[in-house]
Amino acid sequence: MEKERKKSSRGIVLFLTALILLAGLLAFHMLIGRGMEKQIEKLPEGILLKLAEPLEAGEITKAETAGYEIENIEEGSGSVSVYTVRKTNEKPLHVNQVSDFTWNVFGRQIEGESLNLSSHRTMASQAVYLSWLIALLPMSVILLIVGIRKLGALQEKRWRQGVEGVLMIGAWLVVIYFLTGKLEIPREFLPPEQILDIRFYVDGIRGFFADDRWTDLELYQTLRACYNQEVEIYGAWVICGWIGTLIFWIAAGVESRNQKKRERRRQYG
């Protein structure tokens, strides 16, 4: 009888440990989330243009009349000119070809390069939801597998386990739907053909951090520093979540095996 109490108390301790770990991760995430929100608010919006020729005063006036805000930040090196372009009605700007964009806005084609600051700001603000998805991935896979196994008990008319399986799968679907519904990733950061094109994401991330076309610009450095900070902070949080999941999974597996041994002993005395 005393052994049974100890084993029961061990399960309660395991459950309380998991709750404390989850509460700690949630509190930690809320604290770092507030700090990152303030950091993201400092990021600029609009389009960053690096043009081979400077804009004339009349061209800037024409664009401003059409509802654009033009600012010459004069940070470029060599003969290039750098501008930030924003839409006064906060409508998002998209640039496919810089020459076509300059023709539509300024009335002449100018060769150059562009960087969508607004899209990067939006992307940086999605890190909180992406970190949740990544952190919960191992736990969600375990929950889904266990739920499917329990769901199979319905065929054997073990209704209690079957209902538990339905609830587990339902909880998994609700969490995934909630987190993915919060994501608003700009189209330019998604693969053109299939969403699971891993090479596209790897090349995009590596290209952004290895790109030397914008390194002399303070705006670019600010943006990259924000990304680096998010990777460090949210990466540490995700690793903590994975480690906690692993510990809980191992402990739960050990407890499950012990329970099966106890049941066998009862059956065979």
Coordinates of C-alpha atoms in Angstrom, one line a residue:
M1 CA 0.0 0.0 0.0
E2 CA 2.9 2.3 0.9
K3 CA 4.5 1.6 -2.5
E4 CA 1.3 2.4 -4.3
R5 CA 1.1 5.8 -2.6
K6 CA 4.7 6.6 -3.4
K7 CA 4.2 5.7 -7.1
S8 CA 1.0 7.8 -7.2
S9 CA 2.8 10.8 -5.6
R10 CA 5.5 10.4 -8.2
G11 CA 3.0 10.9 -10.9
I12 CA 1.6 14.0 -9.2
V13 CA 5.1 15.4 -8.9
L14 CA 5.7 14.8 -12.5
F15 CA 2.5 16.6 -13.5
L16 CA 3.3 19.5 -11.2
T17 CA 6.8 19.8 -12.6
A18 CA 5.5 19.9 -16.1
L19 CA 3.0 22.7 -15.1
I20 CA 5.8 24.7 -13.4
L21 CA 8.0 24.3 -16.4
L22 CA 5.2 25.4 -18.7
A23 CA 4.4 28.4 -16.5
G24 CA 8.0 29.4 -16.4
L25 CA 8.3 29.2 -20.2
L26 CA 5.2 31.3 -20.6
A27 CA 6.4 34.0 -18.2
F28 CA 9.8 34.0 -19.9
H29 CA 8.2 34.3 -23.3
M30 CA 6.0 37.2 -22.2
L31 CA 9.0 39.1 -20.9
I32 CA 11.1 38.7 -23.9
G33 CA 8.1 39.4 -26.2
R34 CA 7.6 42.8 -24.7
G35 CA 11.2 43.7 -25.1
M36 CA 11.2 42.6 -28.7
E37 CA 8.0 44.5 -29.5
K38 CA 9.7 47.7 -28.4
Q39 CA 12.7 46.8 -30.6
I40 CA 10.5 46.1 -33.6
E41 CA 8.7 49.4 -33.2
K42 CA 12.0 51.2 -34.0
L43 CA 12.3 49.4 -37.3
P44 CA 11.5 51.7 -40.3
E45 CA 8.8 51.1 -42.9
G46 CA 8.6 51.7 -46.6
I47 CA 10.9 50.8 -49.5
L48 CA 14.7 51.3 -49.5
L49 CA 15.9 52.3 -52.9
K50 CA 19.5 52.4 -54.1
L51 CA 19.5 54.2 -57.4
A52 CA 22.3 54.6 -60.0
E53 CA 21.2 58.3 -60.5
P54 CA 20.0 60.9 -58.0
L55 CA 16.4 62.0 -58.2
E56 CA 15.6 65.6 -59.3
A57 CA 13.6 68.0 -57.2
G58 CA 10.7 68.0 -59.7
E59 CA 10.5 64.2 -59.6
I60 CA 10.4 64.1 -55.8
T61 CA 7.7 66.7 -55.9
K62 CA 5.7 64.7 -58.4
A63 CA 5.9 61.6 -56.3
E64 CA 4.9 63.5 -53.1
T65 CA 1.9 64.9 -54.9
A66 CA 0.9 61.3 -55.9
G67 CA 0.9 60.3 -52.2
Y68 CA 4.5 59.2 -51.5
E69 CA 7.0 60.2 -48.9
I70 CA 10.5 60.5 -50.2
E71 CA 13.5 60.9 -48.1
N72 CA 17.1 61.0 -49.3
I73 CA 19.1 59.4 -46.5
E74 CA 22.4 59.9 -48.3
E75 CA 24.2 56.9 -46.9
G76 CA 25.2 55.2 -50.1
S77 CA 28.8 54.7 -51.2
G78 CA 30.2 55.7 -54.5
S79 CA 27.9 57.3 -57.1
V80 CA 24.7 55.7 -55.9
S81 CA 21.8 57.6 -54.2
V82 CA 19.7 56.0 -51.4
Y83 CA 16.1 56.9 -50.7
T84 CA 13.3 55.6 -48.5
V85 CA 9.9 55.6 -50.1
R86 CA 6.6 55.3 -48.2
K87 CA 3.0 55.6 -49.0
T88 CA 1.2 58.2 -47.0
N89 CA -2.0 56.2 -46.9
E90 CA -0.1 53.3 -45.4
K91 CA -0.8 51.1 -48.4
P92 CA 1.9 48.5 -48.7
L93 CA 4.4 49.0 -51.5
H94 CA 5.7 46.2 -53.7
V95 CA 8.7 46.5 -56.1
N96 CA 9.2 43.8 -58.7
Q97 CA 11.6 45.7 -61.0
V98 CA 13.2 48.9 -59.7
S99 CA 13.2 50.4 -63.3
D100 CA 9.4 49.8 -63.6
F101 CA 8.8 51.2 -60.1
T102 CA 10.8 54.4 -60.8
W103 CA 9.0 54.8 -64.1
N104 CA 5.6 54.7 -62.4
V105 CA 6.5 56.9 -59.5
F106 CA 9.0 59.4 -60.8
G107 CA 8.3 59.3 -64.6
R108 CA 11.6 57.8 -65.8
Q109 CA 13.4 54.5 -65.5
I110 CA 16.3 54.4 -63.2
E111 CA 18.4 51.2 -62.6
G112 CA 19.0 50.2 -59.0
E113 CA 18.1 47.8 -56.1
S114 CA 15.4 47.7 -53.5
L115 CA 14.8 46.4 -50.0
N116 CA 11.3 46.2 -48.6
L117 CA 11.6 47.5 -45.1
S118 CA 7.9 47.1 -44.3
S119 CA 7.9 43.4 -45.2
H120 CA 10.9 42.8 -43.0
R121 CA 9.3 44.6 -40.2
T122 CA 6.2 42.5 -40.6
M123 CA 8.4 39.4 -40.7
A124 CA 10.3 40.4 -37.6
S125 CA 7.0 40.8 -35.7
Q126 CA 6.0 37.2 -36.7
A127 CA 9.0 35.7 -34.8
V128 CA 6.9 35.3 -31.6
Y129 CA 4.4 33.0 -33.4
L130 CA 7.1 31.1 -35.3
S131 CA 8.9 30.4 -32.1
W132 CA 5.7 29.0 -30.6
L133 CA 5.2 26.7 -33.6
I134 CA 8.8 25.5 -33.5
A135 CA 8.8 25.0 -29.7
L136 CA 5.5 23.1 -29.7
L137 CA 6.4 20.9 -32.7
P138 CA 7.9 17.9 -30.7
M139 CA 5.1 18.1 -28.1
S140 CA 2.4 18.4 -30.9
V141 CA 3.8 15.4 -32.7
I142 CA 3.8 13.3 -29.5
L143 CA 0.3 14.5 -28.7
L144 CA -1.0 13.6 -32.2
I145 CA 0.6 10.1 -32.1
V146 CA -0.9 9.4 -28.7
G147 CA -4.3 10.8 -29.8
I148 CA -4.4 8.6 -32.9
R149 CA -3.5 5.5 -30.8
K150 CA -6.2 6.2 -28.3
L151 CA -8.6 6.9 -31.1
G152 CA -8.1 3.4 -32.3
A153 CA -9.5 2.1 -29.0
L154 CA -13.0 3.1 -30.3
Q155 CA -12.9 0.0 -32.5
E156 CA -12.5 -2.2 -29.4
K157 CA -15.3 -0.3 -27.7
R158 CA -13.0 1.2 -25.1
W159 CA -15.0 4.5 -25.1
R160 CA -13.0 6.4 -22.5
Q161 CA -9.7 6.0 -24.3
G162 CA -11.4 6.8 -27.6
V163 CA -12.9 10.0 -26.3
E164 CA -9.5 11.0 -24.9
G165 CA -8.0 10.5 -28.3
V166 CA -10.6 12.7 -29.9
L167 CA -10.0 15.4 -27.3
M168 CA -6.2 15.2 -27.9
I169 CA -6.5 15.5 -31.6
G170 CA -9.0 18.3 -31.3
A171 CA -6.7 20.2 -28.9
W172 CA -3.8 19.7 -31.4
L173 CA -5.9 21.1 -34.3
V174 CA -7.0 24.1 -32.2
V175 CA -3.5 25.0 -31.2
I176 CA -2.1 24.6 -34.8
Y177 CA -5.0 26.6 -36.3
F178 CA -4.6 29.4 -33.7
L179 CA -0.9 29.8 -34.3
T180 CA -0.9 29.5 -38.1
G181 CA -3.9 31.9 -38.2
K182 CA -1.7 34.5 -36.4
L183 CA 0.9 34.3 -39.1
E184 CA 0.9 37.0 -41.8
I185 CA 4.1 36.2 -43.7
P186 CA 4.7 38.5 -46.7
R187 CA 4.4 36.7 -50.0
E188 CA 8.0 37.5 -51.0
F189 CA 9.3 35.4 -48.1
L190 CA 7.3 32.3 -49.3
P191 CA 8.4 29.9 -52.1
P192 CA 6.7 30.5 -55.5
E193 CA 5.7 26.9 -56.0
Q194 CA 5.4 24.8 -52.8
I195 CA 5.4 25.9 -49.1
L196 CA 7.8 23.2 -48.0
D197 CA 10.6 24.3 -50.3
I198 CA 13.3 24.2 -47.6
R199 CA 16.1 25.2 -50.0
F200 CA 14.2 28.5 -50.7
Y201 CA 14.1 29.4 -47.0
V202 CA 17.8 28.4 -46.5
D203 CA 19.0 30.4 -49.5
G204 CA 16.8 33.4 -48.5
I205 CA 18.1 33.5 -44.9
R206 CA 21.7 33.0 -46.0
G207 CA 21.4 35.6 -48.8
F208 CA 20.1 38.2 -46.4
F209 CA 22.8 37.9 -43.8
A210 CA 25.6 37.4 -46.4
D211 CA 24.4 40.3 -48.6
D212 CA 27.0 43.1 -48.8
R213 CA 25.0 45.5 -51.0
W214 CA 23.4 47.2 -48.0
T215 CA 26.0 46.8 -45.3
D216 CA 27.0 50.4 -45.4
L217 CA 23.4 51.5 -44.5
E218 CA 22.4 52.1 -40.9
L219 CA 18.8 51.0 -41.6
Y220 CA 20.0 47.6 -42.8
Q221 CA 22.3 47.2 -39.8
T222 CA 19.4 47.9 -37.5
L223 CA 17.2 45.4 -39.2
R224 CA 19.8 42.7 -39.2
A225 CA 20.6 43.3 -35.5
C226 CA 16.9 42.9 -34.7
Y227 CA 16.9 39.5 -36.5
N228 CA 20.1 38.4 -34.7
Q229 CA 18.6 39.3 -31.4
E230 CA 15.4 37.4 -32.1
V231 CA 17.3 34.3 -33.2
E232 CA 19.4 34.4 -30.0
I233 CA 16.5 35.0 -27.6
Y234 CA 13.7 33.0 -29.2
G235 CA 16.2 30.2 -30.1
A236 CA 17.1 29.8 -26.5
W237 CA 13.5 29.7 -25.5
V238 CA 12.7 27.1 -28.2
I239 CA 15.6 24.9 -27.0
C240 CA 14.3 25.2 -23.4
G241 CA 10.9 24.0 -24.7
W242 CA 12.5 21.1 -26.5
I243 CA 14.5 20.0 -23.5
G244 CA 11.4 20.3 -21.2
T245 CA 9.4 18.2 -23.7
L246 CA 12.2 15.5 -23.9
I247 CA 12.4 15.3 -20.1
F248 CA 8.6 15.1 -19.7
W249 CA 8.4 12.4 -22.5
I250 CA 11.1 10.3 -20.9
A251 CA 9.6 10.6 -17.4
A252 CA 6.2 9.8 -18.8
G253 CA 7.5 6.8 -20.6
V254 CA 9.2 5.4 -17.5
E255 CA 6.0 6.0 -15.5
S256 CA 4.0 4.2 -18.2
R257 CA 6.3 1.2 -18.2
N258 CA 6.2 1.0 -14.4
Q259 CA 2.4 1.1 -14.4
K260 CA 2.3 -1.7 -16.9
K261 CA 4.6 -3.8 -14.7
R262 CA 2.3 -3.1 -11.7
E263 CA -0.7 -4.3 -13.7
R264 CA 1.1 -7.5 -14.7
R265 CA 2.0 -8.2 -11.1
R266 CA -1.6 -7.8 -10.1
Q267 CA -2.8 -10.1 -12.8
Y268 CA -0.3 -12.9 -12.2
G269 CA 0.0 -12.3 -8.4

